Coordinates of C-alpha atoms in Angstrom, one line a residue:
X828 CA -4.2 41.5 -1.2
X829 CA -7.1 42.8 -3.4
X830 CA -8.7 39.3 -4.8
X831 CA -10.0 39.7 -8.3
X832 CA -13.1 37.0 -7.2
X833 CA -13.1 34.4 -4.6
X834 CA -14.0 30.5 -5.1
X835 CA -14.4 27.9 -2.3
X836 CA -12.0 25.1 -3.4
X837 CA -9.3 26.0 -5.6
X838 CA -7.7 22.9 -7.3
X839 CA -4.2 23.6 -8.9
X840 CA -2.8 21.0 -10.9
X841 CA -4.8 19.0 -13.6
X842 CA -3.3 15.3 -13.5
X843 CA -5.0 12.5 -12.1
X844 CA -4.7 13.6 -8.6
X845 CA -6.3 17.3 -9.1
X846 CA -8.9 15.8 -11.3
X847 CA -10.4 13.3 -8.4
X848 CA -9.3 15.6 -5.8
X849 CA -11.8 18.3 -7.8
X850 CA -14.5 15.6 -8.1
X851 CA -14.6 14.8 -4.9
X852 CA -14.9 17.8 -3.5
X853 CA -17.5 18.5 -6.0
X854 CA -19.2 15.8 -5.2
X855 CA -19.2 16.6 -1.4
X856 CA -21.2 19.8 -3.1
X857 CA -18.5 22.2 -3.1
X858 CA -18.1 24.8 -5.7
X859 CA -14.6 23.8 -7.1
X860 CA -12.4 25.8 -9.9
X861 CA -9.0 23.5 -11.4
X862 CA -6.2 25.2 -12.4
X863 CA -4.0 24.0 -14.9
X864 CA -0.8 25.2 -16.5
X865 CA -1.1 23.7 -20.0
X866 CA -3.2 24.0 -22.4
X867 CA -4.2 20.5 -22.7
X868 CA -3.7 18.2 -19.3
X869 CA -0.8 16.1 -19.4
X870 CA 1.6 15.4 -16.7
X871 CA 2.9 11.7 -15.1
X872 CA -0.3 10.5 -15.5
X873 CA -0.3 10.7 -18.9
X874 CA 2.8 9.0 -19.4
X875 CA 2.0 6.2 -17.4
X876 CA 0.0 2.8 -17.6
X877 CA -2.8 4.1 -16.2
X878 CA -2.2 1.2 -13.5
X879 CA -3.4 1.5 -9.6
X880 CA -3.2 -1.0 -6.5
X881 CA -6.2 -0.9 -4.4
X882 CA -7.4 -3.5 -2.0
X883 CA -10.4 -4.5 -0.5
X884 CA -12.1 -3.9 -4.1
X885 CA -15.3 -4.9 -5.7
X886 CA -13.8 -6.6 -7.9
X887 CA -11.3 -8.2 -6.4
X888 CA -14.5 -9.7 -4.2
X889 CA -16.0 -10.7 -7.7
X890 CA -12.7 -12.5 -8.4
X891 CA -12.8 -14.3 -4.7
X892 CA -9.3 -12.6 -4.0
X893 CA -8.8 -12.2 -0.4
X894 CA -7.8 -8.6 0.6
X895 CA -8.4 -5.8 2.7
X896 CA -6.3 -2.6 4.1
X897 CA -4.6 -4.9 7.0
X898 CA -3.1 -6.7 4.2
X899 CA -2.0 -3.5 2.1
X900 CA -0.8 -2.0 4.7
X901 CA 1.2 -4.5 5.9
X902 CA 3.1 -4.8 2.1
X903 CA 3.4 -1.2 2.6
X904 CA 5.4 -1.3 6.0
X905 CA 7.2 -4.4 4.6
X906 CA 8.5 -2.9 1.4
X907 CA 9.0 0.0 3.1
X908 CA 10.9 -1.1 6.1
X909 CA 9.0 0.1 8.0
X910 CA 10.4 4.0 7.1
X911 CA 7.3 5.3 6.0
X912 CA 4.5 7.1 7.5
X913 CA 2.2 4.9 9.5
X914 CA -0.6 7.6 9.5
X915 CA -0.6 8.1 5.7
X916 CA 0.6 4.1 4.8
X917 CA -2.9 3.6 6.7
X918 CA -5.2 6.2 5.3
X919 CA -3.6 4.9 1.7
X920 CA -4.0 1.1 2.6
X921 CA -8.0 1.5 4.1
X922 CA -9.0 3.8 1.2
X923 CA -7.2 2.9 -2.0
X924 CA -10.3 0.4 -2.4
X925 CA -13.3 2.9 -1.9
X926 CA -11.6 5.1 -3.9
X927 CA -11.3 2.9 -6.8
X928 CA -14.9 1.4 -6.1
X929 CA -16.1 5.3 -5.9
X930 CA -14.3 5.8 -9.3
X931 CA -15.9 2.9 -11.5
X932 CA -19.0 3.2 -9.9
X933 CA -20.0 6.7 -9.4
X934 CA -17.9 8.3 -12.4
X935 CA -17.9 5.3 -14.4
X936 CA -14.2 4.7 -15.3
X937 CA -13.7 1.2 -16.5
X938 CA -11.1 -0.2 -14.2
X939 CA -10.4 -4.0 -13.6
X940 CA -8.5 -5.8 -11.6
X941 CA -5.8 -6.8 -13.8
X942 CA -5.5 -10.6 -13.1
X943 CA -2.0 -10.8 -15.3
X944 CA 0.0 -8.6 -13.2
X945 CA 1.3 -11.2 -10.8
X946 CA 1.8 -10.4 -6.8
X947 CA 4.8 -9.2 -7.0
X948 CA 7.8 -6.6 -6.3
X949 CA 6.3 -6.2 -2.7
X950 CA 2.5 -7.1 -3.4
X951 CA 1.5 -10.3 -1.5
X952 CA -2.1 -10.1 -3.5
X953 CA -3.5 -9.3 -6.9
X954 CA -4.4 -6.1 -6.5
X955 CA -3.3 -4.3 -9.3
X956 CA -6.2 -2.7 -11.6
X957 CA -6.0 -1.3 -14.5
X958 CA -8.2 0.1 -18.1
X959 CA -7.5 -2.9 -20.6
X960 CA -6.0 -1.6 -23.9
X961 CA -5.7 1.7 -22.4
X962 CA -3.1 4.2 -20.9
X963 CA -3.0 6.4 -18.1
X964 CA -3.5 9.2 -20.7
X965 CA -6.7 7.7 -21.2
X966 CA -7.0 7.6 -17.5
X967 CA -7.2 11.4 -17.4
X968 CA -8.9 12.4 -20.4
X969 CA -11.8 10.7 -18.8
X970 CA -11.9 12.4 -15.6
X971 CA -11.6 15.8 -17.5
X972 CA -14.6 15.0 -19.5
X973 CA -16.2 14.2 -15.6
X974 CA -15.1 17.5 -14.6
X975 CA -16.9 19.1 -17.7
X976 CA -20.1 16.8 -16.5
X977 CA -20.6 17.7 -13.1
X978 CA -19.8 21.4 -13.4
X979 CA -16.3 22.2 -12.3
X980 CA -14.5 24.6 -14.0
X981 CA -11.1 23.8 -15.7
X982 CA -9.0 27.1 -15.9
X983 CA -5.9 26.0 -18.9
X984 CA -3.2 27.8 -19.4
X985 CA -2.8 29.2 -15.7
X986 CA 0.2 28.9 -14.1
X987 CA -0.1 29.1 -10.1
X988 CA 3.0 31.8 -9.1
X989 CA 1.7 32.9 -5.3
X990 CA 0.2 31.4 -2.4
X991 CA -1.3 34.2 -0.6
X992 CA -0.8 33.4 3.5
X993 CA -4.2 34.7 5.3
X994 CA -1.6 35.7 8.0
X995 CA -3.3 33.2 10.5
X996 CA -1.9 29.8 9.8
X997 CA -3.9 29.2 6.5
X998 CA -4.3 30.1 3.2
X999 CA -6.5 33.4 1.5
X1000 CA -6.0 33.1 -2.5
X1001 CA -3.6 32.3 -4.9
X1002 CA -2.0 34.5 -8.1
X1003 CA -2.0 32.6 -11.2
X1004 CA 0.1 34.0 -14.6
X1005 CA -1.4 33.8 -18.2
X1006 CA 1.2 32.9 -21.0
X1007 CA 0.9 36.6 -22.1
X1008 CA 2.1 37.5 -18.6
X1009 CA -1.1 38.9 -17.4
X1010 CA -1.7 38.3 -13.5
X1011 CA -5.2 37.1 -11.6
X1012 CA -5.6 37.1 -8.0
X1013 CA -8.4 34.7 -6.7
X1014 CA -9.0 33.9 -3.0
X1015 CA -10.1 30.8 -1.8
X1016 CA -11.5 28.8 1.4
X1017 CA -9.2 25.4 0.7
X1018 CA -6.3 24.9 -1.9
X1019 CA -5.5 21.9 -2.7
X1020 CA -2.1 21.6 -3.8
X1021 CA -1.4 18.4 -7.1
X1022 CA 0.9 20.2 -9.0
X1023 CA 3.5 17.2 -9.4
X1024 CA 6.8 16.6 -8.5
X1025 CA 10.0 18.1 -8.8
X1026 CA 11.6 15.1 -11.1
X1027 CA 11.8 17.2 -14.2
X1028 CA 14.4 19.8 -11.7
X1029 CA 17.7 18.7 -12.0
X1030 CA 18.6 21.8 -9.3
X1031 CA 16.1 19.6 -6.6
X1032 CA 16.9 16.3 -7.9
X1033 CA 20.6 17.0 -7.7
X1034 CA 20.3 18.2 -4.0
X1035 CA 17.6 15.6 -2.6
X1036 CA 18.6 12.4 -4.7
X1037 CA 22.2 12.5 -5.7
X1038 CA 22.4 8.8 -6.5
X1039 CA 20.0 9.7 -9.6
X1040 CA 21.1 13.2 -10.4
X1041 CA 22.3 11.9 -13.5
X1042 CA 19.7 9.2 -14.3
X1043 CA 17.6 10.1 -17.5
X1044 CA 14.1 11.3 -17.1
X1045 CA 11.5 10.1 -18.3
X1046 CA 8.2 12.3 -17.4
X1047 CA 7.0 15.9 -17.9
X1048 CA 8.8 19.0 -18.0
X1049 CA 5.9 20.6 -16.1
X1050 CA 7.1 18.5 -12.5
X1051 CA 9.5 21.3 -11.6
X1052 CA 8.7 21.2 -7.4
X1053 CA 6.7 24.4 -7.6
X1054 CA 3.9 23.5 -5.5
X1055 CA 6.5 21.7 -2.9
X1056 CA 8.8 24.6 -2.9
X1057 CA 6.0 27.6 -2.8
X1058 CA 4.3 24.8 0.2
X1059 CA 7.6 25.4 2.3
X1060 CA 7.6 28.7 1.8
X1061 CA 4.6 28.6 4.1
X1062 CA 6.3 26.7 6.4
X1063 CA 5.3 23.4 5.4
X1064 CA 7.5 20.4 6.2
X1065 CA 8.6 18.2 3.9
X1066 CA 9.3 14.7 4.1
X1067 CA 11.3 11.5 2.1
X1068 CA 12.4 14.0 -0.6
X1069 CA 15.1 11.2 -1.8
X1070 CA 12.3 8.9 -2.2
X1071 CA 11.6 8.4 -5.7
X1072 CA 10.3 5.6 -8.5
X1073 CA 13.3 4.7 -11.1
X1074 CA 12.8 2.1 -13.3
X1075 CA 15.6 0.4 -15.0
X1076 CA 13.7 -0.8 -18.4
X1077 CA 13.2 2.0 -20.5
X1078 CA 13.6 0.7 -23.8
X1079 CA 16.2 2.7 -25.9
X1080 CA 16.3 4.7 -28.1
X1081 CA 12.2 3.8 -28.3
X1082 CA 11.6 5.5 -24.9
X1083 CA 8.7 3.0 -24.3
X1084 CA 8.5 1.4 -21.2
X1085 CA 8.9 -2.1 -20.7
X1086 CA 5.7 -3.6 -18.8
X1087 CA 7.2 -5.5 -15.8
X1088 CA 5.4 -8.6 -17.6
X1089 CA 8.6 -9.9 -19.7
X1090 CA 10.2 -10.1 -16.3
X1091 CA 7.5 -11.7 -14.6
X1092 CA 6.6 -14.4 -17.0
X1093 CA 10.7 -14.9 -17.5
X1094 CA 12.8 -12.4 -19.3
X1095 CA 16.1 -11.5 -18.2
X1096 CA 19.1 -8.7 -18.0
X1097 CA 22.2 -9.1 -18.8
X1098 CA 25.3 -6.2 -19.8
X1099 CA 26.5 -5.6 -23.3
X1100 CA 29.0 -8.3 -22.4
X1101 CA 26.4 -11.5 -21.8
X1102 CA 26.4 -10.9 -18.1
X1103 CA 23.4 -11.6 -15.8
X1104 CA 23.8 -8.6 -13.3
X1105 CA 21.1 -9.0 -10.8
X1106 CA 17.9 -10.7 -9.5
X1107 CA 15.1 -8.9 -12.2
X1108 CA 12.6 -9.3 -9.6
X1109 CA 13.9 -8.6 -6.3
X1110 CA 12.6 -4.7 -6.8
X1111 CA 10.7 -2.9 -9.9
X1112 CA 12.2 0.0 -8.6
X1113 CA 16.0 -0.3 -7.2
X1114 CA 17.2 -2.1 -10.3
X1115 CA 17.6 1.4 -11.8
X1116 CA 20.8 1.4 -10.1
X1117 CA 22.2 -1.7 -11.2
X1118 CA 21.4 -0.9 -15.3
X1119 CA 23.2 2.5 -14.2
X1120 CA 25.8 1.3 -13.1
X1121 CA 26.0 -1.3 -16.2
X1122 CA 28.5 -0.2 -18.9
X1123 CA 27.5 2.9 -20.7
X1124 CA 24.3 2.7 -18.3
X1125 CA 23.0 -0.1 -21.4
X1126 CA 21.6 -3.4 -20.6
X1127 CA 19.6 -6.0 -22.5
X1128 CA 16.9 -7.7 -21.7
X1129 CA 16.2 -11.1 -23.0
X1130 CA 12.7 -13.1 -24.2
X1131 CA 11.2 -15.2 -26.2
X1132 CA 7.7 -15.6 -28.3
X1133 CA 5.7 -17.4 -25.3
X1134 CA 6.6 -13.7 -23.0
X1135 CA 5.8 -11.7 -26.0
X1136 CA 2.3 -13.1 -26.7
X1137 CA 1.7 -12.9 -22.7
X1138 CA 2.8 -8.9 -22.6
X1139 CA 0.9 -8.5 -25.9
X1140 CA -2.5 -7.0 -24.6
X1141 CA -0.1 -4.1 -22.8
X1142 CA -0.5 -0.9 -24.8
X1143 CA 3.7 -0.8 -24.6
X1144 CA 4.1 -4.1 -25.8
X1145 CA 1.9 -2.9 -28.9
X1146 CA 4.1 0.1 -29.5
X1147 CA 7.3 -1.7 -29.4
X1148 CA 5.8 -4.7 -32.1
X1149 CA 4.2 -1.6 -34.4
X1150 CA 8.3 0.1 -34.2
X1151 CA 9.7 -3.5 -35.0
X1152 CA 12.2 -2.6 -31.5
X1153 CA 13.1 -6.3 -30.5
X1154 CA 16.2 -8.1 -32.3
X1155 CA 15.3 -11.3 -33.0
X1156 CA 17.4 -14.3 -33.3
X1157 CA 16.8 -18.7 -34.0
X1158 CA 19.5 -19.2 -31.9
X1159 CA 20.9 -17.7 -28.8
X1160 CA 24.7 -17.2 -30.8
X1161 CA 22.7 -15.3 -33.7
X1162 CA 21.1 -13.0 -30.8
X1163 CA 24.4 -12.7 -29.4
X1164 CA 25.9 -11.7 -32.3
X1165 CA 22.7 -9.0 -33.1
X1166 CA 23.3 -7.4 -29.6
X1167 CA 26.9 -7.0 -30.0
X1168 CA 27.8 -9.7 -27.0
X1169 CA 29.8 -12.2 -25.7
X1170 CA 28.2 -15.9 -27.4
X1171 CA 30.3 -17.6 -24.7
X1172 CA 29.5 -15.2 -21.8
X1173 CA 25.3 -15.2 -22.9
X1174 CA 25.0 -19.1 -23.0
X1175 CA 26.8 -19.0 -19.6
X1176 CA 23.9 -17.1 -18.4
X1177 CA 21.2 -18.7 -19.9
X1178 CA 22.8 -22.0 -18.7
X1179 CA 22.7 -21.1 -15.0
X1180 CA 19.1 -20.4 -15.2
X1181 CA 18.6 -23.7 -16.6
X1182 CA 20.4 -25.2 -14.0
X1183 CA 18.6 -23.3 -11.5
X1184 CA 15.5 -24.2 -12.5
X1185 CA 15.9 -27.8 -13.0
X1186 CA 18.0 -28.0 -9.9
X1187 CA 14.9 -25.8 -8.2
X1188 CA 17.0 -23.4 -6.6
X1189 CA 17.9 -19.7 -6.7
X1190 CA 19.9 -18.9 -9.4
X1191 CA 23.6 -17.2 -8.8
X1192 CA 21.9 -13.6 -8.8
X1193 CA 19.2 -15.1 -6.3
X1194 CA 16.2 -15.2 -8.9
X1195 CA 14.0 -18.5 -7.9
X1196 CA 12.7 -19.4 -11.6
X1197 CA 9.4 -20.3 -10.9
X1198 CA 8.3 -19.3 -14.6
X1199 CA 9.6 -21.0 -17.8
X1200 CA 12.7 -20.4 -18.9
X1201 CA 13.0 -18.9 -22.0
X1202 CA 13.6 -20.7 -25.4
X1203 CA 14.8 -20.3 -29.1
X1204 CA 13.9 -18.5 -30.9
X1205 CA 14.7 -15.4 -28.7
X1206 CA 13.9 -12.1 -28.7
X1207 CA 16.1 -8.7 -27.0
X1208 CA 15.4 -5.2 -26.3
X1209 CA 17.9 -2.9 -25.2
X1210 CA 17.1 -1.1 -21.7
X1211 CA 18.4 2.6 -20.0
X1212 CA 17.5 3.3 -16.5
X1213 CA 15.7 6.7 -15.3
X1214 CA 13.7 8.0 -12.7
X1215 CA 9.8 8.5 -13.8
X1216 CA 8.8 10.8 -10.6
X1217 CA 9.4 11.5 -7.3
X1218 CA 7.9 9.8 -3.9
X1219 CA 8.6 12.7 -1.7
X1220 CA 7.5 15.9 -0.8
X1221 CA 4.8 18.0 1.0
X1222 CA 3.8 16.1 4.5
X1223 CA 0.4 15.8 4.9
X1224 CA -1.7 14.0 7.5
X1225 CA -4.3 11.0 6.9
X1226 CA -7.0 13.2 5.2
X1227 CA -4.7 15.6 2.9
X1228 CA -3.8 18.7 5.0
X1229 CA -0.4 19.9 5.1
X1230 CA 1.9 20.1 7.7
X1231 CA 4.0 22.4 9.1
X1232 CA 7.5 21.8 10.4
X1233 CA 6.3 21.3 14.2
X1234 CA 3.3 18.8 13.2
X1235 CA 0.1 21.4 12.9
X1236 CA -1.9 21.4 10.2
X1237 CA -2.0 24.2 7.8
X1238 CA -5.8 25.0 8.4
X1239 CA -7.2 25.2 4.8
X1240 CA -3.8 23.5 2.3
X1241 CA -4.4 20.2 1.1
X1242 CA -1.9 18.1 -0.9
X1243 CA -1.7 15.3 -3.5
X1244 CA 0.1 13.2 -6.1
X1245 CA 3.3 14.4 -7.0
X1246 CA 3.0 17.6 -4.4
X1247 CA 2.9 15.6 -1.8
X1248 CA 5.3 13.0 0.5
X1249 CA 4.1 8.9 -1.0
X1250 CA 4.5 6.0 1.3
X1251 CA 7.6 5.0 -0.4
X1252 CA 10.1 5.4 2.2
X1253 CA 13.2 7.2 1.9
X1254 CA 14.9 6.4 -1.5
X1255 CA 13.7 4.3 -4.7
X1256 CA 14.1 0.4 -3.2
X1257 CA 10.3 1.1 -1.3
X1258 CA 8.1 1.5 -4.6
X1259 CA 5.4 -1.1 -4.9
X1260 CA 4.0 -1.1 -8.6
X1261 CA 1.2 1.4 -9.3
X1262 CA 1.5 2.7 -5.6
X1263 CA 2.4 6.4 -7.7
X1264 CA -1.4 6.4 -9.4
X1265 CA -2.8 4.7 -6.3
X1266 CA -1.5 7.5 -3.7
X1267 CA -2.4 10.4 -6.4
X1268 CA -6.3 9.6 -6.7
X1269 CA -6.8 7.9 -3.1
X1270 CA -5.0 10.9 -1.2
X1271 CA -6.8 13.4 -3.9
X1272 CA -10.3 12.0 -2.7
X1273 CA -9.2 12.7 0.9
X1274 CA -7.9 15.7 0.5
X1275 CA -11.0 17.2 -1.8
X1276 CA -13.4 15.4 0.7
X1277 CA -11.8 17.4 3.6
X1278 CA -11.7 20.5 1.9
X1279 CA -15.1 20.6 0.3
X1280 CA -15.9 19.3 4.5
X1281 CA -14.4 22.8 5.5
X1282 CA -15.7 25.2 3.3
X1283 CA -19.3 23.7 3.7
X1284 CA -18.5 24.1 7.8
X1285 CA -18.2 28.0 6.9
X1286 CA -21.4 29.3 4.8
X1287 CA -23.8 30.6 7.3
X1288 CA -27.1 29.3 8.2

């Protein structure tokens, strides 16, 4: 194919994990173009917390937390099962911290280790880090605006369409479509592949993760699989496609997301009858299924004022108190009554816990209530459950490249975020929080690292 011009790293994909991936193959002094589809990024990141896990980090030293990749990685294989990658739970584990570091010192974003977001749901540490008052939209608008400063050039409203094989296990070029149809060819040393997943495709979500074919979705249209699908084309493998990260507390009709918090510091679910279902904080992610299965797919989660005013700094927690969502009650019969259950059946609930608690024992769904329990007056919010993206996809080895079907690397096609197999296992119950943002940037450094490493390796003398 005729190439209209040629540029060393070709980034396609503009969410958190094409935007590091760029920097840091820009800062390896690469000559980097980033393709994006929309006019204005967007994506998962966007509609996320802006939350990442890292260990071994700066400021978890500050903080005298005791850390390090052994200890990551070992959560990893634990949550996991031990069904994920060792190769890629270990490049994850042992960079996720210099990653991070990289980011806040190098390009300045203002992350923190978030000291209110227990060790929990799998983590054995504090490790989660996030931009106080802040979202993950915030997240990427700032790394754009570090694009712009060191000099690599954002191409909007380009929509990759072709990979262009070089015919000798690599890649030449891609084809990209404007909105008015019109066609570019550009060739390339190294594509890196962070176009998203394939959540927002009922056709792939059907086929690789029945059991949430009919979840609601709650991310961006533009994770439709393309980069996944036009990466097997190639031949690349792919790997865990029925992993993926559900969350069973999307506030509804809002559509904001709960923050974990109000389980954490001591809400719980119950069923529009006044039924505790479950154990809220066996798994962040897995208790999709239970709220599914739920009548109507509906459940309610309950609170009081002490777990509001703890969740109150989370940007969420600010939208649901500016739309007024919660039902509020003196009494637990009044809330009963506002959430259309069972008096009887809610104070049986709320009783066990108390006996639980007092007695110092798990409770009948297996919760251990080491948090208070909560008191009059209460609080409610009623919750849907959906999947927010997927964990699987293109299989990559420990420094981004892609893999074929029988283990060799693609020479010059790098992967990340969305595009790209997680270390999540093989369904939804292996999720540890903010692994999805911590995977995206920490594989995206890797992988632009390795390519801008390449196409350095070929300019002559």
């Amino acid at each position: 194919m005729q190439f209209d011009y040629s540029i060393p790293v070709i980034v396609a994909g503009g969410g958190a994990a094409g935007a590091v991936a760029a920097l840091a193959a820009r800062d390896a002094r690469a000559d980097v173009v980033l393709i994006e589809q929309d006019a204005v990024p967007f994506g998962t990141t966007s509609m996320s917390q802006g939350l990442l896990c890292a260990a071994g980090t700066a400021a978890q030293r500050r903080l005298g937390i005791p850390d390090e990749g052994d200890i990551l990685y070992a959560d990893i294989m634990a949550k996991t099962q031990g069904k994920t990658d060792t190769v890629l739970a270990r490049a994850i584990a042992d960079h996720a911290g210099p990653t991070l570091d990289w980011l806040v010192e190098q390009h300045g974003l203002p992350y923190e280790l978030d000291v209110r977001f227990k060790a929990a749901f799998g983590h054995s540490q504090l490790r989660v880090h996030g931009w106080p008052g802040r979202s993950g939209n915030d997240t990427l608008m700032y790394l754009h605006r570090r694009l712009e400063e060191t000099g690599v050039d954002v191409i909007h409203q380009a929509r990759l369409v072709e990979i262009v094989d070089d015919g000798a296990g690599g890649v030449a070029g891609i084809v990209i479509e404007r909105p008015d149809g019109s066609r570019e060819a550009i060739g390339c040393d190294s594509l890196i592949l962070a176009t998203g997943g394939f959540a927002g495709n009922r056709e792939m979500v059907r086929t690789h993760i029945p059991d949430a074919a009919d979840a609601h979705y709650h991310g961006h249209e533009g994770s439709d699989g393309l980069g996944i699908r036009l990466g097997a084309a190639l031949g690349a493998d792919l790997a865990d496609m029925g992993a993926y990260q559900g969350y069973g507390m999307l506030t509804d009709p809002q559509g904001v997301t709960l923050p974990p918090g109000f389980i954490l510091e001591g809400g719980f679910l119950v069923n529009q009858h006044g039924d505790r279902f479950v154990d809220e904080t066996h798994d962040i992610s897995a208790v999709v299924h239970p709220v599914l299965a739920q009548p109507d797919g509906r459940a309610w989660v309950v609170f009081d004022q002490r777990i509001e005013q703890a969740c109150a700094h989370i940007a969420e927690s600010v939208q649901l108190r500016d739309l007024n969502a919660a039902r509020a009650a003196d009494s637990l019969s009044d809330l009963a009554l506002r959430i259309g259950t069972d008096p009887a059946r809610l104070a049986a609930s709320l009783d066990d816990i108390r006996a639980a608690k007092t007695a110092g024992t798990p409770d009948s769904k297996g919760r251990l209530w080491t948090e208070p329990v909560p008191e009059a007056p209460f609080r409610a919010l009623r919750l849907r459950g959906a999947i927010y993206h997927t964990q699987g996809g293109l299989r990559t080895d420990g420094r981004g490249r892609v893999l074929t079907t029988s283990g060799q690397p693609l020479h010059n096609l790098f992967a990340c975020g969305g595009a790209a197999r997680s270390v999540s296992g093989p369904s939804c119950w292996g999720y540890l929080p903010a692994m999805g943002i911590c995977a995206a940037v920490t594989l995206g450094r890797l992988a632009g690292t390795e390519a801008a490493r390449q196409t350095i390796a070929k300019r002559p003398p």
